Amino acid sequence: MRRVVAGLLKSRNPRREMAVQEGNGGADASMLGKTGGVYIPPFRLARMMKEVEDKSSTEYQRLTWDALRKSINGLVNKVNAANIKNIIPELFSENLIRGRGLFCRSCMKSQMASSRFTDVFAALVAVVNTKFPEVGDLLLRRIVLQLKRAFKRNDKPQLLAAVKFIAHLVNQQVAHEIIALELLAVLLENPTDDSVEVAVGFVTECGSMLQDVSPKGLDGAFERFRGILHEGEIDKRVQFLIEGLFATRKAKFQGYPAVRPELDLVDQEDQLTHEISLSEDIVAEITLDVFKPDPNFLENEKRYEELKKSILGEESEDEDGSDAASGDEEDDDDGDESEEEDEDEEQMRINDQTETNLINLRRTIYLTIMSSVDFEEAGHKLLKIKLEPGQEMELCIMLLECCSQERTYLRYYGLLGQRFCMINKVHQENFEKSFVQQYSMIHRLETNKLRNVAKFFAHLLGTDALPWHVLAYIRLTEEDTTSSSRIFIKILFQELSEHLGIRTLNERLTDPIMRDSFDSIFPKDNPKNTRFAINFFTSIGLGGITENLREYLKNMPRMIMEQQEQPVESESGSDDESESSGSSDSDSSSSESESDSPSSDEDERRKKRHRSSEKDESHRKRYRSSEKDDRHRKRQRSSERDERHRRR
């Protein structure tokens, strides 16, 4: 195959030498022809080519040249990392020996326009270079010539593009690493801000490759970077770039691989590496970019057809054979394929552990809430968001988060939460869970956030959007509350009294149906807790809702006495029964005992009265002693407080 390529190139060498010799003196315009031409639609071009009878005529050659140029430009422009394996066979089907100048020019222009695809163009050139080394050599010579011109003219954009292309050609082993070291020496010989910046970018791109193939040369380059950094004559920005390069080297160029796995298309033994020095004279062969008639056009086209078959023929035959074999076995393997597809689908179910979808959902909810004009628009937009089962809670959480972040409470959030509670019971249950969570973690919130959250839930309770039995989670005692929870309860009930009125609020709290839910707010298990609840609501200006609690505390001694008298009465009842049974027996025995029974009954009654009076007196003493103890404790507390104030 290489002999055929050499024959094709040899047939064109005399004309190339003549063009190079006449390049400086000016070539004949009629011989070189037009580089572009008028645009011809593809269907019209195909029709014109069919109408030409003489396939070796200049007119037909010009038409095929235009078609070749358009085809190569189109393939190079649409290549990327995903479709490069499909583009390469199409590119080899074009006559790359005749259009090698067009291919090199198209690659350089495309790389200049989009430098982020430089590694893709380098991979494409590496594959072409394995079959046609002359194409890779021509491209490398043109890039080096472009680099030298840009360096002399101080054209930074062109220099950056050329340097990046050379770096990736070194990574693909199309260019030898000696050119990379020469380039670094030239850039760092007389350092300027721009030259050092270009050198840093170059080492970043091909440093991973140089570390493997030429570690000593890379060490020398970094020593020069260190010297420039110590001299301190360059700009601060460039110094930071050098420091970042040292950090990248320390991380072993992580994030900057020599060749990406999807672009590693050529085996190392198949690659041909070109050695070009920056100091040697380079001929760009620009005449290959323009049309020139070829007297051996048909013969050269046939030779390239043979080459194309030798390059692509085996692959096409393998594809045909595989298609035929698959056609024979289609009927037998339908069931197996369907089972394999099902298994693949089961295996392809991906569990996202990074919660990316959840973060995107929260972002969407936040942007919708903050960008809406009123709560009706926000509710309409939020209902359109497709929520997966279990994600309804995120809506409530984000609504509370947005509400708590405001400087002052906005009624907009309360109306929006009320709307969702009225629409769906699921949201109501989620807000109930949120109430429990917020109250349990209320000590973590700042005062402003705490106030907004309390007013939000007060709005939901005042509008009956949230059931009142959620208040059962609040236990109002000195031991079970903190300063934050007391502030929360204070703001909650003050907002409820403003929204409903003290009378309506009192009626709600004294509802016999909901009495069990409010026992934790108005505790009656201990006089101490009862007094604490009364004092708390009185201090926040809501003493009116504690009337029942005050009445209960007032009647508590009498209730205690009644509870203690019940067992005494039961004992007296048992004594009466025993006495009645004894008297009945005595009546049946003799008449003398009947005359003495009234006096004995009176004595017993006197004894019982005396006992009951003694018990009542003992109960009173106990109650008085408990009151004295409470007063003594209060005096001790007040004295301690006064002592603290005096110390302050």
GROMACS .gro file of C-alpha atoms in nm, residues 93-489:
model
  397
   93SER     CA    1  -1.371   0.719   0.121
   94GLU     CA    2  -1.263   1.063  -0.010
   95ASN     CA    3  -0.936   1.100  -0.203
   96LEU     CA    4  -0.713   1.224   0.079
   97ILE     CA    5  -0.398   1.206  -0.138
   98ARG     CA    6  -0.540   1.448  -0.390
   99GLY     CA    7  -0.704   1.660  -0.119
  100ARG     CA    8  -0.436   1.644   0.150
  101GLY     CA    9  -0.387   2.019   0.130
  102LEU     CA   10  -0.760   2.072   0.167
  103PHE     CA   11  -0.771   1.838   0.466
  104CYS     CA   12  -0.483   2.016   0.644
  105ARG     CA   13  -0.630   2.360   0.579
  106SER     CA   14  -0.974   2.250   0.700
  107CYS     CA   15  -0.830   2.101   1.020
  108MET     CA   16  -0.633   2.415   1.100
  109LYS     CA   17  -0.927   2.646   1.035
  110SER     CA   18  -1.167   2.435   1.240
  111GLN     CA   19  -0.918   2.411   1.527
  112MET     CA   20  -0.865   2.787   1.520
  113ALA     CA   21  -1.242   2.846   1.532
  114SER     CA   22  -1.310   2.599   1.816
  115SER     CA   23  -0.996   2.523   2.015
  116ARG     CA   24  -1.184   2.312   2.272
  117PHE     CA   25  -1.210   2.036   2.006
  118THR     CA   26  -0.833   2.035   1.949
  119ASP     CA   27  -0.792   1.688   2.099
  120VAL     CA   28  -1.061   1.556   1.861
  121PHE     CA   29  -0.887   1.700   1.553
  122ALA     CA   30  -0.554   1.559   1.678
  123ALA     CA   31  -0.712   1.213   1.714
  124LEU     CA   32  -0.853   1.240   1.360
  125VAL     CA   33  -0.509   1.337   1.224
  126ALA     CA   34  -0.349   1.050   1.418
  127VAL     CA   35  -0.576   0.796   1.247
  128VAL     CA   36  -0.517   0.944   0.902
  129ASN     CA   37  -0.143   0.952   0.974
  130THR     CA   38  -0.133   0.573   1.019
  131LYS     CA   39  -0.248   0.522   0.658
  132PHE     CA   40  -0.108   0.836   0.494
  133PRO     CA   41   0.199   0.963   0.685
  134GLU     CA   42   0.254   1.237   0.425
  135VAL     CA   43  -0.072   1.401   0.537
  136GLY     CA   44   0.039   1.411   0.902
  137ASP     CA   45   0.382   1.544   0.801
  138LEU     CA   46   0.227   1.821   0.588
  139LEU     CA   47  -0.011   1.926   0.866
  140LEU     CA   48   0.267   1.935   1.125
  141ARG     CA   49   0.490   2.145   0.897
  142ARG     CA   50   0.209   2.394   0.837
  143ILE     CA   51   0.129   2.423   1.208
  144VAL     CA   52   0.497   2.486   1.293
  145LEU     CA   53   0.515   2.750   1.020
  146GLN     CA   54   0.200   2.915   1.157
  147LEU     CA   55   0.351   2.910   1.507
  148LYS     CA   56   0.675   3.077   1.390
  149ARG     CA   57   0.485   3.349   1.205
  150ALA     CA   58   0.254   3.415   1.500
  151PHE     CA   59   0.552   3.433   1.737
  152LYS     CA   60   0.729   3.687   1.518
  153ARG     CA   61   0.415   3.900   1.476
  154ASN     CA   62   0.315   3.876   1.846
  155ASP     CA   63  -0.021   3.734   1.737
  156LYS     CA   64  -0.133   3.575   2.063
  157PRO     CA   65  -0.461   3.405   1.949
  158GLN     CA   66  -0.289   3.230   1.657
  159LEU     CA   67   0.005   3.136   1.876
  160LEU     CA   68  -0.222   2.983   2.142
  161ALA     CA   69  -0.409   2.780   1.877
  162ALA     CA   70  -0.089   2.652   1.716
  163VAL     CA   71   0.071   2.565   2.050
  164LYS     CA   72  -0.238   2.375   2.165
  165PHE     CA   73  -0.255   2.180   1.837
  166ILE     CA   74   0.113   2.082   1.864
  167ALA     CA   75   0.062   1.976   2.226
  168HIS     CA   76  -0.216   1.734   2.133
  169LEU     CA   77  -0.022   1.605   1.832
  170VAL     CA   78   0.260   1.526   2.077
  171ASN     CA   79   0.007   1.349   2.300
  172GLN     CA   80  -0.108   1.140   2.000
  173GLN     CA   81   0.261   1.074   1.910
  174VAL     CA   82   0.219   1.227   1.566
  175ALA     CA   83   0.488   1.482   1.657
  176HIS     CA   84   0.806   1.394   1.846
  177GLU     CA   85   0.851   1.527   2.198
  178ILE     CA   86   1.169   1.711   2.090
  179ILE     CA   87   0.956   1.980   1.927
  180ALA     CA   88   0.773   2.034   2.257
  181LEU     CA   89   1.100   2.086   2.446
  182GLU     CA   90   1.230   2.320   2.173
  183LEU     CA   91   0.909   2.521   2.191
  184LEU     CA   92   0.938   2.556   2.569
  185ALA     CA   93   1.298   2.671   2.534
  186VAL     CA   94   1.200   2.937   2.280
  187LEU     CA   95   0.906   3.063   2.487
  188LEU     CA   96   1.101   3.080   2.814
  189GLU     CA   97   1.432   3.212   2.677
  190ASN     CA   98   1.324   3.577   2.700
  191PRO     CA   99   1.018   3.554   2.925
  192THR     CA  100   0.733   3.800   2.885
  193ASP     CA  101   0.384   3.786   3.029
  194ASP     CA  102   0.237   3.647   2.706
  195SER     CA  103   0.516   3.397   2.632
  196VAL     CA  104   0.507   3.258   2.987
  197GLU     CA  105   0.128   3.232   2.975
  198VAL     CA  106   0.149   3.040   2.645
  199ALA     CA  107   0.417   2.811   2.791
  200VAL     CA  108   0.203   2.739   3.098
  201GLY     CA  109  -0.091   2.644   2.876
  202PHE     CA  110   0.134   2.424   2.661
  203VAL     CA  111   0.277   2.232   2.959
  204THR     CA  112  -0.072   2.193   3.104
  205GLU     CA  113  -0.193   2.025   2.784
  206CYS     CA  114   0.101   1.790   2.718
  207GLY     CA  115   0.270   1.772   3.059
  208SER     CA  116   0.127   1.430   3.134
  209MET     CA  117   0.284   1.291   2.814
  210LEU     CA  118   0.619   1.463   2.868
  211GLN     CA  119   0.635   1.327   3.222
  212ASP     CA  120   0.627   0.974   3.079
  213VAL     CA  121   0.850   1.008   2.770
  214SER     CA  122   1.090   1.285   2.877
  215PRO     CA  123   1.087   1.347   3.254
  216LYS     CA  124   1.429   1.518   3.257
  217GLY     CA  125   1.327   1.766   2.990
  218LEU     CA  126   1.010   1.845   3.185
  219ASP     CA  127   1.213   1.894   3.503
  220GLY     CA  128   1.434   2.145   3.318
  221ALA     CA  129   1.129   2.337   3.201
  222PHE     CA  130   0.991   2.354   3.556
  223GLU     CA  131   1.328   2.473   3.686
  224ARG     CA  132   1.306   2.757   3.437
  225PHE     CA  133   0.951   2.832   3.556
  226ARG     CA  134   1.077   2.840   3.915
  227GLY     CA  135   1.354   3.083   3.818
  228ILE     CA  136   1.108   3.314   3.645
  229LEU     CA  137   0.887   3.301   3.952
  230HIS     CA  138   1.177   3.395   4.182
  231GLU     CA  139   1.285   3.682   3.957
  232GLY     CA  140   0.942   3.839   4.000
  233GLU     CA  141   0.961   4.051   3.683
  234ILE     CA  142   0.636   3.926   3.534
  235ASP     CA  143   0.280   4.020   3.620
  236LYS     CA  144   0.108   3.886   3.933
  237ARG     CA  145  -0.155   3.713   3.724
  238VAL     CA  146   0.111   3.514   3.534
  239GLN     CA  147   0.284   3.429   3.862
  240PHE     CA  148  -0.041   3.280   3.987
  241LEU     CA  149  -0.062   3.078   3.663
  242ILE     CA  150   0.286   2.935   3.727
  243GLU     CA  151   0.190   2.847   4.085
  244GLY     CA  152  -0.122   2.673   3.955
  245LEU     CA  153   0.096   2.478   3.709
  246PHE     CA  154   0.315   2.356   3.993
  247ALA     CA  155   0.003   2.247   4.182
  248THR     CA  156  -0.118   2.060   3.872
  249ARG     CA  157   0.217   1.886   3.841
  250LYS     CA  158   0.206   1.791   4.208
  251ALA     CA  159  -0.134   1.630   4.144
  252LYS     CA  160   0.025   1.438   3.852
  253PHE     CA  161  -0.173   1.639   3.595
  254GLN     CA  162  -0.501   1.504   3.722
  255GLY     CA  163  -0.780   1.639   3.504
  256TYR     CA  164  -0.547   1.686   3.207
  257PRO     CA  165  -0.490   1.337   3.059
  258ALA     CA  166  -0.270   1.298   2.754
  259VAL     CA  167  -0.542   1.120   2.556
  260ARG     CA  168  -0.901   1.070   2.657
  261PRO     CA  169  -1.016   0.705   2.647
  262GLU     CA  170  -1.274   0.772   2.373
  263LEU     CA  171  -1.003   0.934   2.156
  264ASP     CA  172  -0.740   0.662   2.203
  265LEU     CA  173  -0.797   0.508   1.860
  266VAL     CA  174  -0.445   0.417   1.741
  267ASP     CA  175  -0.217   0.146   1.877
  268GLN     CA  176   0.129   0.262   1.973
  269GLU     CA  177   0.304   0.029   1.728
  270ASP     CA  178   0.090   0.152   1.437
  271GLN     CA  179   0.162   0.522   1.493
  272LEU     CA  180   0.424   0.704   1.285
  273THR     CA  181   0.602   0.991   1.461
  274HIS     CA  182   0.745   1.287   1.269
  275GLU     CA  183   1.054   1.474   1.385
  276ILE     CA  184   1.055   1.840   1.288
  277SER     CA  185   1.276   2.110   1.436
  278LEU     CA  186   1.182   2.473   1.478
  279SER     CA  187   1.515   2.584   1.339
  280GLU     CA  188   1.491   2.414   0.998
  281ASP     CA  189   1.340   2.571   0.687
  282ILE     CA  190   0.984   2.457   0.629
  283VAL     CA  191   0.789   2.448   0.301
  284ALA     CA  192   0.414   2.475   0.345
  285GLU     CA  193   0.321   2.352  -0.010
  286ILE     CA  194   0.029   2.595  -0.036
  287THR     CA  195  -0.023   2.498  -0.402
  288LEU     CA  196  -0.190   2.180  -0.280
  289ASP     CA  197  -0.484   2.392  -0.162
  290VAL     CA  198  -0.584   2.507  -0.514
  291PHE     CA  199  -0.709   2.321  -0.815
  292LYS     CA  200  -0.466   2.211  -1.088
  293PRO     CA  201  -0.552   1.975  -1.371
  294ASP     CA  202  -0.392   1.632  -1.354
  295PRO     CA  203  -0.302   1.458  -1.681
  296ASN     CA  204  -0.315   1.118  -1.503
  297PHE     CA  205  -0.642   1.190  -1.326
  298LEU     CA  206  -0.826   0.867  -1.412
  299GLU     CA  207  -0.526   0.649  -1.335
  300ASN     CA  208  -0.470   0.815  -0.997
  301GLU     CA  209  -0.839   0.783  -0.912
  302LYS     CA  210  -0.828   0.410  -0.985
  303ARG     CA  211  -0.520   0.372  -0.765
  304TYR     CA  212  -0.695   0.546  -0.479
  305GLU     CA  213  -0.999   0.323  -0.524
  306GLU     CA  214  -0.772   0.024  -0.475
  307LEU     CA  215  -0.623   0.187  -0.168
  308LYS     CA  216  -0.970   0.258  -0.030
  309LYS     CA  217  -1.072  -0.103  -0.078
  310SER     CA  218  -0.759  -0.223   0.098
  311ILE     CA  219  -0.831   0.013   0.390
  312LEU     CA  220  -1.210  -0.026   0.416
  313GLY     CA  221  -1.274  -0.346   0.223
  314GLU     CA  222  -1.209  -0.585   0.509
  315GLU     CA  223  -1.437  -0.390   0.739
  316SER     CA  224  -1.716  -0.380   0.482
  317GLU     CA  225  -1.682  -0.753   0.413
  318ASP     CA  226  -1.698  -0.827   0.784
  319GLU     CA  227  -2.009  -0.612   0.814
  320ASP     CA  228  -2.174  -0.790   0.518
  321GLY     CA  229  -2.090  -1.129   0.663
  322SER     CA  230  -2.220  -1.037   1.005
  323ASP     CA  231  -2.542  -0.901   0.850
  324ALA     CA  232  -2.597  -1.224   0.656
  325ALA     CA  233  -2.533  -1.439   0.961
  326SER     CA  234  -2.765  -1.229   1.171
  327GLY     CA  235  -3.032  -1.252   0.899
  328ASP     CA  236  -3.026  -1.631   0.917
  329GLU     CA  237  -3.048  -1.641   1.295
  330GLU     CA  238  -3.304  -1.365   1.347
  331ASP     CA  239  -3.599  -1.601   1.383
  332ASP     CA  240  -3.419  -1.822   1.633
  333ASP     CA  241  -3.288  -1.544   1.855
  334ASP     CA  242  -3.595  -1.319   1.889
  335GLY     CA  243  -3.692  -1.463   2.226
  336ASP     CA  244  -3.336  -1.455   2.357
  337GLU     CA  245  -3.291  -1.093   2.244
  338SER     CA  246  -3.610  -0.981   2.416
  339GLU     CA  247  -3.500  -1.150   2.740
  340GLU     CA  248  -3.155  -0.991   2.714
  341GLU     CA  249  -3.313  -0.648   2.653
  342ASP     CA  250  -3.525  -0.689   2.965
  343GLU     CA  251  -3.220  -0.786   3.166
  344ASP     CA  252  -3.028  -0.489   3.026
  345GLU     CA  253  -3.311  -0.254   3.119
  346GLU     CA  254  -3.310  -0.392   3.473
  347GLN     CA  255  -2.934  -0.348   3.494
  348MET     CA  256  -2.952   0.005   3.353
  349ARG     CA  257  -3.166   0.136   3.637
  350ILE     CA  258  -2.938   0.392   3.793
  351ASN     CA  259  -2.968   0.498   4.155
  352ASP     CA  260  -2.865   0.860   4.190
  353GLN     CA  261  -2.679   0.885   4.519
  354THR     CA  262  -2.580   1.250   4.462
  355GLU     CA  263  -2.943   1.370   4.496
  356THR     CA  264  -2.907   1.575   4.180
  357ASN     CA  265  -3.275   1.540   4.094
  358LEU     CA  266  -3.374   1.647   4.446
  359ILE     CA  267  -3.154   1.956   4.425
  360ASN     CA  268  -3.299   2.047   4.086
  361LEU     CA  269  -3.652   2.003   4.223
  362ARG     CA  270  -3.578   2.231   4.518
  363ARG     CA  271  -3.427   2.489   4.283
  364THR     CA  272  -3.737   2.480   4.063
  365ILE     CA  273  -3.970   2.521   4.362
  366TYR     CA  274  -3.762   2.808   4.501
  367LEU     CA  275  -3.751   2.995   4.170
  368THR     CA  276  -4.124   2.946   4.120
  369ILE     CA  277  -4.207   3.081   4.467
  370MET     CA  278  -3.978   3.381   4.441
  371SER     CA  279  -4.074   3.479   4.086
  372SER     CA  280  -4.454   3.469   4.127
  373VAL     CA  281  -4.657   3.788   4.166
  374ASP     CA  282  -4.916   3.652   4.411
  375PHE     CA  283  -4.997   3.330   4.592
  376GLU     CA  284  -5.255   3.221   4.334
  377GLU     CA  285  -5.002   3.232   4.052
  378ALA     CA  286  -4.744   3.052   4.266
  379GLY     CA  287  -4.994   2.781   4.362
  380HIS     CA  288  -5.096   2.732   3.999
  381LYS     CA  289  -4.733   2.696   3.885
  382LEU     CA  290  -4.632   2.468   4.174
  383LEU     CA  291  -4.922   2.233   4.108
  384LYS     CA  292  -4.795   2.186   3.752
  385ILE     CA  293  -4.462   2.052   3.878
  386LYS     CA  294  -4.457   1.675   3.846
  387LEU     CA  295  -4.372   1.531   4.187
  388GLU     CA  296  -4.277   1.168   4.234
  389PRO     CA  297  -4.436   0.978   4.523
  390GLY     CA  298  -4.272   1.092   4.846
  391GLN     CA  299  -4.155   1.428   4.712
  392GLU     CA  300  -4.460   1.622   4.837
  393MET     CA  301  -4.271   1.688   5.161
  394GLU     CA  302  -4.008   1.885   4.968
  395LEU     CA  303  -4.273   2.138   4.869
  396CYS     CA  304  -4.364   2.205   5.233
  397ILE     CA  305  -3.999   2.222   5.339
  398MET     CA  306  -3.907   2.471   5.066
  399LEU     CA  307  -4.213   2.686   5.146
  400LEU     CA  308  -4.108   2.702   5.512
  401GLU     CA  309  -3.746   2.773   5.418
  402CYS     CA  310  -3.845   3.061   5.190
  403CYS     CA  311  -4.075   3.201   5.459
  404SER     CA  312  -3.809   3.183   5.729
  405GLN     CA  313  -3.550   3.360   5.511
  406GLU     CA  314  -3.760   3.677   5.478
  407ARG     CA  315  -3.676   3.977   5.694
  408THR     CA  316  -4.037   4.010   5.804
  409TYR     CA  317  -4.327   3.769   5.778
  410LEU     CA  318  -4.518   3.790   5.449
  411ARG     CA  319  -4.881   3.682   5.442
  412TYR     CA  320  -4.809   3.553   5.091
  413TYR     CA  321  -4.654   3.233   5.234
  414GLY     CA  322  -4.940   3.171   5.475
  415LEU     CA  323  -5.197   3.202   5.197
  416LEU     CA  324  -4.991   2.970   4.975
  417GLY     CA  325  -4.964   2.708   5.251
  418GLN     CA  326  -5.338   2.742   5.322
  419ARG     CA  327  -5.414   2.684   4.954
  420PHE     CA  328  -5.212   2.360   4.945
  421CYS     CA  329  -5.369   2.230   5.269
  422MET     CA  330  -5.718   2.293   5.130
  423ILE     CA  331  -5.639   2.127   4.794
  424ASN     CA  332  -5.483   1.802   4.910
  425LYS     CA  333  -5.488   1.625   5.245
  426VAL     CA  334  -5.137   1.495   5.178
  427HIS     CA  335  -5.000   1.848   5.204
  428GLN     CA  336  -5.196   1.898   5.527
  429GLU     CA  337  -5.033   1.590   5.680
  430ASN     CA  338  -4.691   1.707   5.558
  431PHE     CA  339  -4.739   2.049   5.719
  432GLU     CA  340  -4.838   1.871   6.041
  433LYS     CA  341  -4.510   1.674   6.028
  434SER     CA  342  -4.325   1.997   5.954
  435PHE     CA  343  -4.481   2.156   6.263
  436VAL     CA  344  -4.351   1.873   6.481
  437GLN     CA  345  -4.004   1.890   6.322
  438GLN     CA  346  -3.980   2.267   6.352
  439TYR     CA  347  -4.090   2.264   6.718
  440SER     CA  348  -3.842   1.990   6.806
  441MET     CA  349  -3.557   2.189   6.644
  442ILE     CA  350  -3.680   2.535   6.737
  443HIS     CA  351  -3.370   2.604   6.948
  444ARG     CA  352  -3.159   2.598   6.630
  445LEU     CA  353  -3.344   2.887   6.463
  446GLU     CA  354  -3.256   3.251   6.490
  447THR     CA  355  -3.509   3.490   6.642
  448ASN     CA  356  -3.619   3.628   6.305
  449LYS     CA  357  -3.665   3.282   6.150
  450LEU     CA  358  -3.844   3.163   6.464
  451ARG     CA  359  -4.090   3.453   6.444
  452ASN     CA  360  -4.166   3.391   6.076
  453VAL     CA  361  -4.223   3.018   6.128
  454ALA     CA  362  -4.452   3.080   6.429
  455LYS     CA  363  -4.662   3.333   6.233
  456PHE     CA  364  -4.683   3.093   5.938
  457PHE     CA  365  -4.826   2.810   6.150
  458ALA     CA  366  -5.052   3.056   6.335
  459HIS     CA  367  -5.202   3.151   5.999
  460LEU     CA  368  -5.263   2.785   5.911
  461LEU     CA  369  -5.427   2.719   6.251
  462GLY     CA  370  -5.635   3.036   6.241
  463THR     CA  371  -5.777   2.948   5.899
  464ASP     CA  372  -5.839   2.583   5.998
  465ALA     CA  373  -5.600   2.473   5.725
  466LEU     CA  374  -5.410   2.281   5.991
  467PRO     CA  375  -5.594   2.070   6.254
  468TRP     CA  376  -5.569   2.199   6.610
  469HIS     CA  377  -5.470   1.863   6.751
  470VAL     CA  378  -5.111   1.945   6.646
  471LEU     CA  379  -5.094   2.157   6.962
  472ALA     CA  380  -5.083   1.832   7.158
  473TYR     CA  381  -4.712   1.815   7.070
  474ILE     CA  382  -4.651   2.125   7.286
  475ARG     CA  383  -4.607   2.057   7.659
  476LEU     CA  384  -4.605   2.383   7.852
  477THR     CA  385  -4.405   2.318   8.170
  478GLU     CA  386  -4.089   2.471   8.307
  479GLU     CA  387  -3.891   2.153   8.252
  480ASP     CA  388  -4.018   2.073   7.898
  481THR     CA  389  -3.968   2.419   7.744
  482THR     CA  390  -3.669   2.631   7.657
  483SER     CA  391  -3.640   3.002   7.595
  484SER     CA  392  -3.677   2.948   7.217
  485SER     CA  393  -3.984   2.727   7.251
  486ARG     CA  394  -4.147   2.977   7.488
  487ILE     CA  395  -4.092   3.256   7.234
  488PHE     CA  396  -4.242   3.030   6.966
  489ILE     CA  397  -4.552   2.954   7.180
   0.00000   0.00000   0.00000
